[in-house]
């Protein structure tokens, strides 16, 4: 892998909407604390799947708001 | 009677009279301030190498405190080199495996082995009360006529000079005297008088958490392992730790949080419910209850001219990872041979600067690891709490999450990949021990390789019996020992007196060995 891919990579609008909905539904019925934990689990699962420290660190930079950097 | 009230006594020794100086100053080549584990080990190392050493101890006894219990393999190797490893092993509780539990589950979410490479003389860890280690070190020191420990002698003034240091000392018998040292080693602990008197910095981070230590005596069967709990039913939302010590003593450690009444926390009526909640309705006796908080900090430099800092005076870590005293022993191990060479005139004073570099590398690794463990144990925000709990939840079902579980990364030997004393590899190595890393123990002859290395520079060779440079012992190795060093026929490794590899060759070249030796003694090749 060569660096973090930030170009659209998950298909059509419909597919994006579908994924978005699943990410929202992931939190159905959860308290804020539980929700936060679920987000964290998802990040860890995906990070392990990516398995490339450099890409993950680029993603961390990309996610962090500029003002707070 | 102990000279300082309020500190429990393990062993009374009694005050040493002030020396008769006849109005002039008393002198010693090396003065060590502090007779804690680090000061005593330092005295033993330099004393065994034949140097005149005076140790000043504010106390006139060995304290019976709830301090270090976990001593690493690396420390055991160092104690072996100093001739006091056997009593520690005989008394201590050997363990290699750590288990981490979460919530009410009976199965660990994570476990680790502190001795992944077997066939070594010493185990990954032993548990033993710090005062036993101090006693064994002192026994070693007492056998040396060239080391003098002055009990009940407190340093209250220090002047640093180009050719040493001048100390103002007050003895328990009322005597006050001046002691001139060529070299001063400050092993006077976290609240170092020497550091304060010289106005030196000690920067770092204070962690807002309290931990209760209940050292109790009871008859209890449990494997010799380190058990750690996150969020157990007996300490909800917090952590706990259990360790077996010699003499049927157990260390139970409970995280308490920040806003607590520390005096109330150690009252037996408040401690006992914790113990019973953890262990059930067992019979036990109080050994010692205490509450501790901790900090991670270090001095910017450990070498200030001819004044050198070692142990807690130079660096402090949280106990998670057992890196305090073990880190202090690493300092001793690193400094001993260097100061020996300088005192004998066989190396330039500049060699001591490499102690500054390498001991700071060790301290930084220890601080980094113990800070990270502490951040995992005590999440500082709701997001970090969520991340921590996410790791624990995933670790139960998925192997990939287990390496994230951090209940303390336990002390192992620190490597110095950038050490100026090492000769970098010029050949390709696919195995073995790189320059800047310690030799891996292995069976050797009827014994062990590390025992054979001893206190000197050693040239380890495989299938080569030429002549080693002056002052270097040649040891031929084979089998597993050679394999672990990655040495084929004709290969060699130059090993420092602290058992770190300085250089290695696939095919030995005597000129290159000379150059590497010179470099390892601080002279550039
Ligand atoms: C609860 C707890 C658990 C721990 N567990 C572990 C563990 O499992 N493993 C581990 O490796 N470490 C552990 N540690 C850390 C370990 O106890 C310390 O790192 C170790 O004691 C440091 O040794 P030292 O010789 O540098 O300092 P100290 O033990 O503090 O000794 C310093 C000595 O200097 C003397 N002194 C001070 N000022 C003067 C003066 N002006 N004149 C003369 N003498 C003076 C003092 O009286 C003292 O005897 C633990 C610490 C705590 C608090």
Coordinates of C-alpha atoms and ligand atoms in Angstrom, one line a residue:
Chain A
X1 CA 0.0 0.0 0.0
X2 CA 1.3 3.5 -0.8
X3 CA -0.1 5.9 1.7
X4 CA -3.6 6.7 2.8
X5 CA -6.2 6.5 0.1
X6 CA -8.5 9.6 0.3
X7 CA -10.2 9.2 -3.0
X8 CA -13.7 7.8 -3.1
X9 CA -13.2 4.1 -2.7
X10 CA -16.6 2.7 -1.6
X11 CA -18.7 2.9 -4.7
X12 CA -21.8 4.8 -5.6
X13 CA -23.9 7.3 -3.6
X14 CA -26.3 4.5 -2.8
X15 CA -23.6 2.4 -1.4
X16 CA -22.3 5.3 0.7
X17 CA -25.8 6.0 2.0
X18 CA -26.1 2.4 2.9
X19 CA -22.9 2.3 4.8
X20 CA -23.7 5.6 6.5
X21 CA -27.0 4.2 7.7
X22 CA -25.2 1.1 9.1
X23 CA -22.8 3.3 11.1
X24 CA -25.7 5.2 12.5
X25 CA -27.7 2.0 13.3
X26 CA -24.6 0.6 15.1
X27 CA -25.4 2.9 18.0
X28 CA -29.1 2.2 18.2
X29 CA -30.2 2.0 21.9
X30 CA -26.7 2.6 23.2
X31 CA -25.8 5.1 25.9
X32 CA -23.2 7.7 25.0
X33 CA -20.5 5.8 26.9
X34 CA -21.3 2.5 25.1
X35 CA -21.5 4.3 21.8
X36 CA -18.1 5.7 22.3
X37 CA -16.8 2.3 23.1
X38 CA -18.3 0.9 19.9
X39 CA -16.7 3.5 17.9
X40 CA -13.4 2.6 19.5
X41 CA -13.9 -1.1 18.8
X42 CA -14.6 -0.3 15.2
X43 CA -11.5 1.8 14.8
X44 CA -9.3 -1.0 16.4
X45 CA -10.8 -3.7 14.2
X46 CA -10.3 -1.6 11.0
X47 CA -6.8 -0.5 12.1
X48 CA -5.8 -4.1 12.6
X49 CA -7.2 -5.1 9.2
X50 CA -5.3 -2.3 7.5
X51 CA -2.2 -3.5 9.3
X52 CA 0.0 -0.7 8.0
X53 CA 1.2 1.7 10.7
X54 CA 2.1 4.4 8.3
X55 CA -1.4 4.5 6.7
X56 CA -3.1 4.4 10.1
X57 CA -0.9 7.3 11.3
X58 CA -1.8 9.3 8.2
X59 CA -5.5 8.6 8.9
X60 CA -5.0 9.8 12.5
X61 CA -3.6 13.1 11.2
X62 CA -6.4 13.4 8.6
X63 CA -9.1 12.9 11.2
X64 CA -7.8 15.4 13.7
X65 CA -9.3 18.9 13.3
X66 CA -6.7 21.3 12.1
X67 CA -7.4 23.8 14.8
X68 CA -6.7 21.2 17.5
X69 CA -3.5 19.9 15.9
Chain B
X1 CA 16.9 1.9 68.5
X2 CA 16.6 3.1 65.0
X3 CA 17.8 6.7 64.5
X4 CA 14.8 7.9 62.5
X5 CA 11.4 7.3 64.0
X6 CA 8.4 6.4 61.9
X7 CA 10.2 4.1 59.5
X8 CA 9.7 0.4 60.2
X9 CA 13.0 -1.5 60.8
X10 CA 14.0 -4.7 59.1
X11 CA 17.5 -4.9 60.5
X12 CA 19.2 -2.7 63.2
X13 CA 22.8 -1.9 62.4
X14 CA 23.7 1.0 64.7
X15 CA 25.4 4.3 64.1
X16 CA 29.0 4.5 63.0
X17 CA 31.1 7.0 64.9
X18 CA 32.3 10.1 63.0
X19 CA 35.8 9.6 61.7
X20 CA 38.7 11.3 63.6
X21 CA 39.8 13.8 61.1
X22 CA 41.9 15.9 63.5
X23 CA 40.3 19.1 62.2
X24 CA 41.2 18.4 58.6
X25 CA 39.0 16.9 55.9
X26 CA 38.4 13.2 55.5
X27 CA 39.1 11.8 52.0
X28 CA 37.9 9.0 49.8
X29 CA 38.3 8.3 46.1
X30 CA 34.6 7.4 45.7
X31 CA 31.8 8.5 48.0
X32 CA 28.3 7.0 47.5
X33 CA 25.5 8.8 49.2
X34 CA 22.6 6.5 50.1
X35 CA 22.6 2.8 51.2
X36 CA 19.4 1.8 49.4
X37 CA 19.6 -1.0 46.9
X38 CA 21.2 1.2 44.3
X39 CA 23.9 2.7 46.6
X40 CA 24.7 -0.7 48.0
X41 CA 24.9 -2.4 44.6
X42 CA 27.2 0.5 43.4
X43 CA 29.4 0.0 46.4
X44 CA 29.6 -3.7 45.8
X45 CA 30.5 -3.3 42.1
X46 CA 33.2 -0.8 42.7
X47 CA 34.4 -2.5 45.8
X48 CA 34.8 -5.9 44.0
X49 CA 36.9 -4.1 41.5
X50 CA 39.2 -3.1 44.3
X51 CA 38.4 0.6 44.8
X52 CA 38.2 2.5 48.1
X53 CA 34.6 3.4 48.6
X54 CA 32.8 5.2 51.4
X55 CA 29.0 4.9 51.6
X56 CA 27.0 7.4 53.7
X57 CA 23.7 6.3 55.0
X58 CA 21.3 8.6 56.7
X59 CA 19.6 5.6 58.4
X60 CA 21.4 3.3 60.8
X61 CA 19.2 0.4 59.8
X62 CA 17.7 -1.4 56.8
X63 CA 14.1 -0.3 56.5
X64 CA 11.2 -2.7 56.4
X65 CA 9.1 -0.8 53.8
X66 CA 6.6 -2.0 51.2
X67 CA 8.7 -1.1 48.3
X68 CA 10.1 -3.1 45.4
X69 CA 9.2 -6.8 45.2
X70 CA 9.6 -7.6 41.5
X71 CA 13.2 -8.1 40.4
X72 CA 13.8 -8.8 36.7
X73 CA 15.9 -11.3 35.0
X74 CA 18.3 -8.6 34.0
X75 CA 18.6 -7.6 37.7
X76 CA 19.2 -11.2 38.7
X77 CA 22.0 -11.4 36.1
X78 CA 23.5 -8.3 37.6
X79 CA 23.2 -9.6 41.1
X80 CA 24.9 -12.8 39.9
X81 CA 27.8 -10.8 38.5
X82 CA 28.0 -9.1 41.9
X83 CA 28.0 -12.5 43.6
X84 CA 24.7 -12.2 45.4
X85 CA 22.3 -13.8 43.0
X86 CA 22.0 -17.2 44.7
X87 CA 20.5 -16.0 48.0
X88 CA 18.0 -13.9 46.1
X89 CA 16.9 -16.8 44.0
X90 CA 16.8 -19.2 47.0
X91 CA 14.5 -16.8 49.0
X92 CA 12.5 -15.3 46.1
X93 CA 9.3 -16.6 44.5
X94 CA 10.1 -17.3 40.8
X95 CA 7.6 -16.4 38.2
X96 CA 7.4 -16.0 34.4
X97 CA 3.7 -15.7 33.6
X98 CA 1.4 -12.7 34.0
X99 CA -2.3 -13.0 33.6
X100 CA -4.8 -10.1 33.1
X101 CA -8.4 -10.5 34.0
X102 CA -11.3 -8.2 33.2
X103 CA -14.6 -7.9 35.1
X104 CA -16.0 -11.1 36.6
X105 CA -14.7 -13.5 33.9
X106 CA -12.6 -16.4 35.3
X107 CA -10.4 -16.6 32.2
X108 CA -7.7 -14.1 31.5
X109 CA -8.2 -11.7 28.6
X110 CA -4.5 -11.6 28.1
X111 CA -1.4 -13.4 29.3
X112 CA 2.4 -13.0 28.8
X113 CA 5.6 -14.9 29.5
X114 CA 8.6 -12.9 30.8
X115 CA 11.0 -15.6 29.7
X116 CA 10.0 -16.4 26.1
X117 CA 13.5 -17.8 25.4
X118 CA 14.2 -20.8 27.6
X119 CA 17.5 -22.4 28.6
X120 CA 18.8 -19.5 30.5
X121 CA 20.1 -19.5 34.1
X122 CA 17.6 -17.1 35.6
X123 CA 13.8 -16.8 35.3
X124 CA 11.9 -13.9 34.0
X125 CA 11.2 -12.5 37.4
X126 CA 11.4 -13.2 41.1
X127 CA 9.4 -11.6 43.8
X128 CA 11.2 -10.7 47.0
X129 CA 11.0 -8.0 49.5
X130 CA 13.4 -5.1 48.8
X131 CA 15.0 -5.4 52.3
X132 CA 16.2 -8.9 51.5
X133 CA 18.0 -7.7 48.4
X134 CA 19.5 -4.8 50.4
X135 CA 20.6 -7.3 53.1
X136 CA 22.3 -9.6 50.5
X137 CA 24.0 -6.7 48.9
X138 CA 25.2 -5.5 52.3
X139 CA 26.5 -9.0 53.1
X140 CA 28.5 -8.8 49.9
X141 CA 29.8 -5.3 50.8
X142 CA 30.8 -6.3 54.4
X143 CA 33.2 -8.9 52.9
X144 CA 35.2 -6.1 51.3
X145 CA 37.8 -4.4 53.5
X146 CA 38.0 -1.5 51.0
X147 CA 34.3 -0.5 51.3
X148 CA 33.2 1.4 54.4
X149 CA 29.5 2.0 55.1
X150 CA 28.9 4.8 57.6
X151 CA 25.5 4.4 59.2
X152 CA 23.7 7.4 60.6
X153 CA 25.8 9.8 58.5
X154 CA 23.8 12.4 56.7
X155 CA 25.0 14.7 53.9
X156 CA 23.8 18.3 54.4
X157 CA 26.2 20.2 52.2
X158 CA 27.8 19.6 48.8
X159 CA 30.3 21.7 46.8
X160 CA 31.0 20.5 43.4
X161 CA 34.6 21.0 42.2
X162 CA 36.6 20.3 39.0
X163 CA 38.5 17.4 40.6
X164 CA 35.6 16.0 42.7
X165 CA 33.2 17.1 45.4
X166 CA 33.3 18.2 49.0
X167 CA 30.6 17.0 51.3
X168 CA 29.5 18.3 54.7
X169 CA 28.4 15.3 56.8
X170 CA 26.7 15.1 60.2
X171 CA 27.0 11.8 62.1
X172 CA 24.5 10.6 64.8
X173 CA 27.1 10.9 67.5
X174 CA 27.1 14.6 67.0
X175 CA 30.3 14.6 64.9
X176 CA 30.3 17.0 61.9
X177 CA 33.0 16.6 59.3
X178 CA 34.1 17.4 55.7
X179 CA 34.5 14.6 53.3
X180 CA 36.4 15.1 50.0
X181 CA 35.7 12.8 47.2
X182 CA 37.3 12.4 43.8
X183 CA 34.0 11.0 42.6
X184 CA 30.6 11.4 44.2
X185 CA 27.8 9.1 43.3
X186 CA 24.4 10.3 44.5
X187 CA 22.2 7.3 45.2
X188 CA 20.1 9.2 47.7
X189 CA 16.7 8.4 46.3
X190 CA 13.7 10.3 45.0
X191 CA 14.2 13.2 47.4
X192 CA 17.9 13.4 46.7
X193 CA 19.7 15.8 49.0
X194 CA 22.6 16.1 46.6
X195 CA 20.3 17.0 43.7
X196 CA 18.6 19.6 45.8
X197 CA 21.8 21.1 47.3
X198 CA 23.2 21.5 43.8
X199 CA 20.0 23.1 42.6
X200 CA 19.5 20.6 39.8
X201 CA 16.2 20.0 38.0
X202 CA 13.9 16.9 38.2
X203 CA 11.2 17.4 35.6
X204 CA 8.3 15.2 34.7
X205 CA 4.7 14.3 35.3
X206 CA 2.6 13.6 38.4
X207 CA -0.2 11.1 38.0
X208 CA -3.4 11.8 39.8
X209 CA -4.2 8.5 41.3
X210 CA -3.7 6.6 44.6
X211 CA -3.0 3.0 45.1
X212 CA -3.4 1.0 48.3
X213 CA -0.8 -1.6 49.1
X214 CA -2.0 -4.3 51.5
X215 CA 0.9 -6.6 52.2
X216 CA -0.7 -9.4 54.2
X217 CA 0.4 -12.7 55.6
X218 CA -1.8 -15.8 54.9
X219 CA -1.6 -19.4 53.9
X220 CA -2.9 -19.5 50.4
X221 CA -2.3 -21.7 47.3
X222 CA -2.0 -20.0 44.0
X223 CA 0.4 -20.4 41.1
X224 CA 3.4 -18.2 41.1
X225 CA 2.1 -15.7 38.6
X226 CA 1.4 -12.0 38.4
X227 CA -2.4 -11.5 38.4
X228 CA -3.9 -8.2 37.3
X229 CA -7.6 -7.2 37.2
X230 CA -9.3 -4.5 35.3
X231 CA -12.7 -3.6 36.8
X232 CA -13.0 -6.6 39.0
X233 CA -16.2 -7.0 41.1
X234 CA -14.2 -6.3 44.3
X235 CA -12.9 -3.0 43.0
X236 CA -15.4 -1.8 40.5
X237 CA -14.3 0.6 37.8
X238 CA -10.7 0.4 39.0
X239 CA -7.8 -2.1 38.9
X240 CA -6.1 -4.5 41.3
X241 CA -2.9 -6.6 41.3
X242 CA -1.8 -9.6 43.3
X243 CA 1.7 -10.9 43.8
X244 CA 3.1 -13.7 45.9
X245 CA 6.2 -12.9 48.1
X246 CA 8.3 -15.1 50.3
X247 CA 7.3 -15.9 53.9
X248 CA 3.6 -16.3 53.0
X249 CA 3.4 -12.6 52.4
X250 CA 1.1 -11.4 49.6
X251 CA 1.0 -8.0 48.0
X252 CA -2.5 -6.9 47.1
X253 CA -2.6 -3.6 45.3
X254 CA -5.9 -1.7 44.8
X255 CA -6.4 1.4 42.7
X256 CA -8.2 3.9 44.7
X257 CA -8.7 7.0 42.6
X258 CA -7.6 10.6 43.3
X259 CA -9.9 12.2 45.8
X260 CA -9.5 10.0 48.8
X261 CA -8.6 10.4 52.4
X262 CA -5.2 8.8 52.4
X263 CA -4.9 8.4 56.2
X264 CA -8.3 6.7 56.4
X265 CA -7.5 4.4 53.5
X266 CA -4.8 2.5 55.4
X267 CA -6.8 2.0 58.6
X268 CA -7.3 -1.8 59.0
X269 CA -11.1 -1.4 59.2
X270 CA -11.0 0.1 55.7
X271 CA -8.4 -2.2 54.2
X272 CA -9.9 -5.5 55.4
X273 CA -13.1 -5.2 53.4
X274 CA -11.0 -4.9 50.2
X275 CA -9.0 -8.0 51.1
X276 CA -12.1 -10.0 51.9
X277 CA -13.9 -8.9 48.8
X278 CA -11.0 -10.0 46.7
X279 CA -10.1 -13.3 48.4
X280 CA -13.3 -14.3 50.3
X281 CA -13.4 -15.0 53.9
X282 CA -9.7 -15.9 54.4
X283 CA -7.7 -15.6 57.6
X284 CA -4.8 -13.1 57.2
X285 CA -2.6 -10.8 59.2
X286 CA -1.6 -7.3 58.4
X287 CA 2.0 -7.0 57.3
X288 CA 2.1 -3.4 56.2
X289 CA -0.6 -1.1 54.7
X290 CA 0.4 2.0 52.7
X291 CA -0.9 4.3 50.0
X292 CA 1.3 5.5 47.2
X293 CA 1.0 8.0 44.4
X294 CA 3.6 8.3 41.7
X295 CA 5.4 10.4 39.3
X296 CA 7.4 9.9 36.1
X297 CA 10.4 12.2 36.0
X298 CA 14.1 12.4 35.4
X299 CA 17.0 14.8 35.6
X300 CA 18.1 16.4 32.4
X301 CA 21.6 15.1 32.9
X302 CA 22.8 12.3 35.3
X303 CA 26.5 13.4 35.1
X304 CA 27.5 16.8 36.5
X305 CA 31.2 16.9 36.4
X306 CA 32.4 14.5 39.0
X307 CA 29.0 14.1 40.6
X308 CA 27.0 11.3 39.1
X309 CA 23.4 10.4 39.9
X310 CA 22.0 6.8 39.8
X311 CA 18.7 5.2 40.8
X312 CA 15.7 7.1 42.1
X313 CA 17.7 10.3 42.6
X314 CA 18.1 10.5 38.8
X315 CA 14.8 9.0 37.6
X316 CA 11.4 8.0 39.0
X317 CA 8.7 5.8 37.4
X318 CA 5.4 4.4 38.3
X319 CA 5.6 1.0 39.8
X320 CA 3.6 -0.6 36.9
X321 CA 6.3 -2.5 35.1
X322 CA 8.7 -2.8 38.0
X323 CA 11.2 -0.5 36.5
X324 CA 12.3 1.5 39.5
X325 CA 14.9 -0.6 41.3
X326 CA 15.5 -2.6 38.2
X327 CA 16.2 0.6 36.4
X328 CA 18.6 1.6 39.2
X329 CA 20.5 -1.7 38.9
X330 CA 20.9 -1.0 35.2
X331 CA 22.6 2.3 36.2
X332 CA 25.0 0.5 38.5
X333 CA 25.8 -2.1 35.9
X334 CA 26.5 0.6 33.3
X335 CA 28.5 2.9 35.5
X336 CA 30.6 0.3 37.5
X337 CA 33.0 -0.8 34.8
X338 CA 33.3 2.7 33.3
X339 CA 34.3 4.4 36.6
X340 CA 36.6 1.4 37.3
X341 CA 38.5 2.1 34.0
X342 CA 38.7 5.8 34.7
X343 CA 39.8 5.3 38.3
X344 CA 42.6 2.9 37.1
X345 CA 43.6 5.4 34.5
X346 CA 42.8 3.0 31.7
X347 CA 40.1 5.2 30.1
X348 CA 39.6 8.9 29.7
X349 CA 37.1 10.7 31.9
X350 CA 35.0 11.2 28.8
X351 CA 33.9 7.6 29.1
X352 CA 31.6 8.7 32.0
X353 CA 29.7 10.8 29.4
X354 CA 28.5 7.5 27.8
X355 CA 26.9 6.6 31.2
X356 CA 25.0 9.8 30.9
X357 CA 23.8 8.8 27.4
X358 CA 23.0 5.2 28.1
X359 CA 21.4 5.6 31.5
X360 CA 19.2 8.3 30.0
X361 CA 18.2 5.9 27.2
X362 CA 17.3 3.4 29.9
X363 CA 15.4 6.0 32.0
X364 CA 13.5 7.3 29.0
X365 CA 12.4 3.8 27.9
X366 CA 11.3 3.1 31.5
X367 CA 9.4 6.4 31.8
X368 CA 7.8 5.9 28.4
X369 CA 6.6 2.4 29.3
X370 CA 5.4 3.2 32.7
X371 CA 3.6 6.4 31.6
X372 CA 1.8 4.4 28.9
X373 CA 0.8 1.7 31.4
X374 CA -0.5 4.3 33.7
X375 CA -2.5 6.0 31.0
X376 CA -4.1 2.6 30.1
X377 CA -4.8 1.9 33.8
X378 CA -6.1 5.4 34.6
X379 CA -7.8 6.8 31.4
X380 CA -7.7 10.5 31.5
X381 CA -10.8 11.3 29.4
X382 CA -14.1 9.6 28.4
X383 CA -12.7 8.9 25.0
X384 CA -9.6 7.2 26.4
X385 CA -11.8 5.3 28.8
X386 CA -13.9 4.1 25.9
X387 CA -10.7 3.1 23.9
X388 CA -9.3 1.2 26.9
X389 CA -12.6 -0.7 27.5
X390 CA -12.9 -1.4 23.8
X391 CA -9.5 -3.1 23.9
X392 CA -10.4 -5.2 26.8
X393 CA -13.8 -6.2 25.3
X394 CA -12.1 -7.1 22.0
X395 CA -9.2 -8.9 23.7
X396 CA -11.7 -11.4 25.1
X397 CA -12.6 -12.7 21.7
X398 CA -9.9 -11.6 19.3
X399 CA -6.2 -12.3 19.5
X400 CA -5.3 -9.1 17.6
X401 CA -6.5 -6.9 20.4
X402 CA -4.5 -8.6 23.2
X403 CA -1.2 -6.8 22.5
X404 CA -2.9 -3.6 23.3
X405 CA -3.8 -4.7 26.8
X406 CA -1.3 -2.9 29.1
X407 CA -1.3 -3.7 32.8
X408 CA 2.4 -2.8 33.0
X409 CA 5.1 -3.7 30.5
X410 CA 7.6 -5.4 32.8
X411 CA 11.2 -4.5 33.0
X412 CA 13.7 -6.1 30.6
X413 CA 17.2 -5.0 29.6
X414 CA 17.2 -1.8 27.6
X415 CA 19.1 -1.7 24.3
X416 CA 21.4 1.1 23.2
X417 CA 21.3 0.9 19.4
X418 CA 22.8 4.4 19.1
X419 CA 25.6 4.0 21.7
X420 CA 28.8 5.7 20.7
X421 CA 30.7 2.8 22.4
X422 CA 29.4 0.3 19.9
X423 CA 31.0 -0.4 16.5
X424 CA 28.1 -0.6 14.1
X425 CA 27.8 -3.8 12.0
X426 CA 29.3 -3.6 8.6
X427 CA 28.3 -7.0 7.5
X428 CA 24.8 -8.4 7.1
X429 CA 23.4 -10.3 10.2
X430 CA 20.2 -12.2 10.1
X431 CA 20.3 -13.4 13.7
X432 CA 22.2 -13.0 17.0
X433 CA 22.7 -10.0 19.3
X434 CA 23.3 -6.6 17.8
X435 CA 25.9 -4.2 19.2
X436 CA 24.2 -2.2 22.0
X437 CA 22.2 -5.2 23.2
X438 CA 23.0 -7.6 26.1
X439 CA 24.3 -11.1 25.5
X440 CA 21.5 -13.7 25.6
X441 CA 22.3 -16.4 28.2
X442 CA 22.7 -20.0 27.2
X443 CA 24.2 -23.2 28.6
X444 CA 28.0 -23.0 28.4
X445 CA 30.3 -25.9 29.5
X446 CA 28.9 -27.1 32.8
X447 CA 27.3 -23.8 33.6
X448 CA 26.0 -20.6 31.9
X449 CA 27.4 -18.2 29.5
X450 CA 26.6 -15.1 31.6
X451 CA 28.4 -16.5 34.6
X452 CA 31.5 -17.1 32.4
X453 CA 31.5 -13.5 31.2
X454 CA 32.1 -12.2 34.7
X455 CA 33.3 -8.5 35.2
X456 CA 35.7 -8.0 32.3
X457 CA 35.8 -7.4 28.6
X458 CA 35.4 -10.7 26.8
X459 CA 35.9 -11.8 23.2
X460 CA 33.5 -14.6 22.4
X461 CA 34.7 -16.7 19.5
X462 CA 33.5 -19.7 17.7
X463 CA 36.3 -22.0 16.4
X464 CA 39.0 -19.4 16.9
X465 CA 41.7 -19.6 19.5
X466 CA 44.0 -16.7 18.7
X467 CA 45.1 -14.1 21.1
X468 CA 42.7 -11.5 22.6
X469 CA 43.9 -8.0 23.2
X470 CA 45.4 -7.2 26.6
X471 CA 42.7 -7.0 29.3
X472 CA 40.2 -9.0 27.3
X473 CA 39.4 -12.6 28.1
X474 CA 38.8 -15.0 25.3
X475 CA 36.0 -17.5 25.6
X476 CA 35.2 -20.0 22.9
X477 CA 31.6 -20.9 22.6
X478 CA 29.6 -23.4 20.6
X479 CA 26.2 -24.9 20.4
X480 CA 23.2 -22.9 21.6
X481 CA 25.4 -20.1 23.0
X482 CA 27.0 -19.5 19.6
X483 CA 23.7 -19.9 17.8
X484 CA 22.0 -17.3 20.0
X485 CA 24.8 -14.9 19.2
X486 CA 24.5 -15.7 15.6
X487 CA 28.2 -16.7 15.4
X488 CA 29.3 -19.2 12.7
X489 CA 32.8 -20.7 12.5
X490 CA 35.4 -18.0 12.8
X491 CA 32.9 -15.5 14.1
X492 CA 33.4 -13.4 17.2
X493 CA 31.7 -10.8 19.4
X494 CA 33.4 -8.3 21.7
X495 CA 31.4 -8.0 25.0
X496 CA 31.6 -5.2 27.5
X497 CA 32.0 -5.8 31.2
X498 CA 28.2 -5.2 31.6
X499 CA 27.6 -8.0 29.1
X500 CA 26.5 -5.7 26.3
X501 CA 27.8 -6.6 22.8
X502 CA 30.2 -3.8 21.6
X503 CA 31.0 -5.3 18.2
X504 CA 30.7 -8.5 16.2
X505 CA 32.3 -10.1 13.1
X506 CA 31.5 -13.0 10.9
X507 CA 35.2 -13.5 10.5
X508 CA 37.3 -12.3 13.3
X509 CA 39.9 -9.6 12.4
X510 CA 42.3 -8.8 15.3
X511 CA 42.9 -5.3 14.1
X512 CA 39.2 -4.7 14.1
X513 CA 38.9 -6.1 17.6
X514 CA 41.5 -3.7 18.8
X515 CA 39.7 -0.8 17.2
X516 CA 36.4 -1.9 18.7
X517 CA 37.9 -2.3 22.1
X518 CA 39.4 1.2 22.0
X519 CA 36.0 2.6 21.0
X520 CA 34.2 0.7 23.7
X521 CA 36.5 2.3 26.2
X522 CA 35.5 5.7 25.0
X523 CA 38.4 6.4 22.7
X524 CA 37.4 6.9 19.1
X525 CA 38.5 4.3 16.7
Ligands
LIG1 C1 5.0 0.8 46.3 C2 6.3 0.6 45.5 C3 6.5 -0.6 44.8 C4 7.7 -0.7 44.1 N1 7.9 -1.9 43.4 C5 9.0 -2.0 42.7 C6 9.2 -3.3 42.0 O1 8.5 -4.2 42.1 N2 10.4 -3.4 41.3 C7 11.3 -2.3 41.2 O2 12.3 -2.5 40.5 N3 11.1 -1.2 41.8 C8 10.0 -1.0 42.6 N4 9.8 0.2 43.3 C9 10.8 1.2 43.2 C10 12.0 1.0 44.2 O3 11.5 0.8 45.5 C11 13.0 2.1 44.1 O4 13.3 2.4 42.7 C12 14.3 1.9 44.8 O5 14.1 1.9 46.2 C13 15.3 2.9 44.5 O6 16.5 2.7 45.2 P1 17.5 3.8 45.5 O7 18.7 3.1 46.2 O8 17.8 4.6 44.2 O9 16.8 4.8 46.5 P2 16.2 4.6 47.9 O10 15.8 3.2 48.1 O11 15.3 5.7 48.2 O12 17.5 4.8 48.9 C14 18.1 6.1 49.1 C15 18.8 6.1 50.4 O13 19.5 7.3 50.5 C16 19.5 7.7 51.8 N5 19.7 9.2 51.9 C17 18.8 10.1 51.4 N6 19.3 11.3 51.7 C18 20.5 11.2 52.3 C19 21.5 12.1 52.8 N7 21.3 13.4 52.7 N8 22.6 11.5 53.4 C20 22.8 10.2 53.5 N9 21.8 9.3 53.1 C21 20.7 9.8 52.4 C22 18.1 7.3 52.3 O14 18.0 7.2 53.7 C23 17.9 5.9 51.6 O15 18.4 4.9 52.4 C24 8.6 0.3 44.0 C25 8.4 1.5 44.8 C26 7.3 1.6 45.5 C27 7.0 2.9 46.3

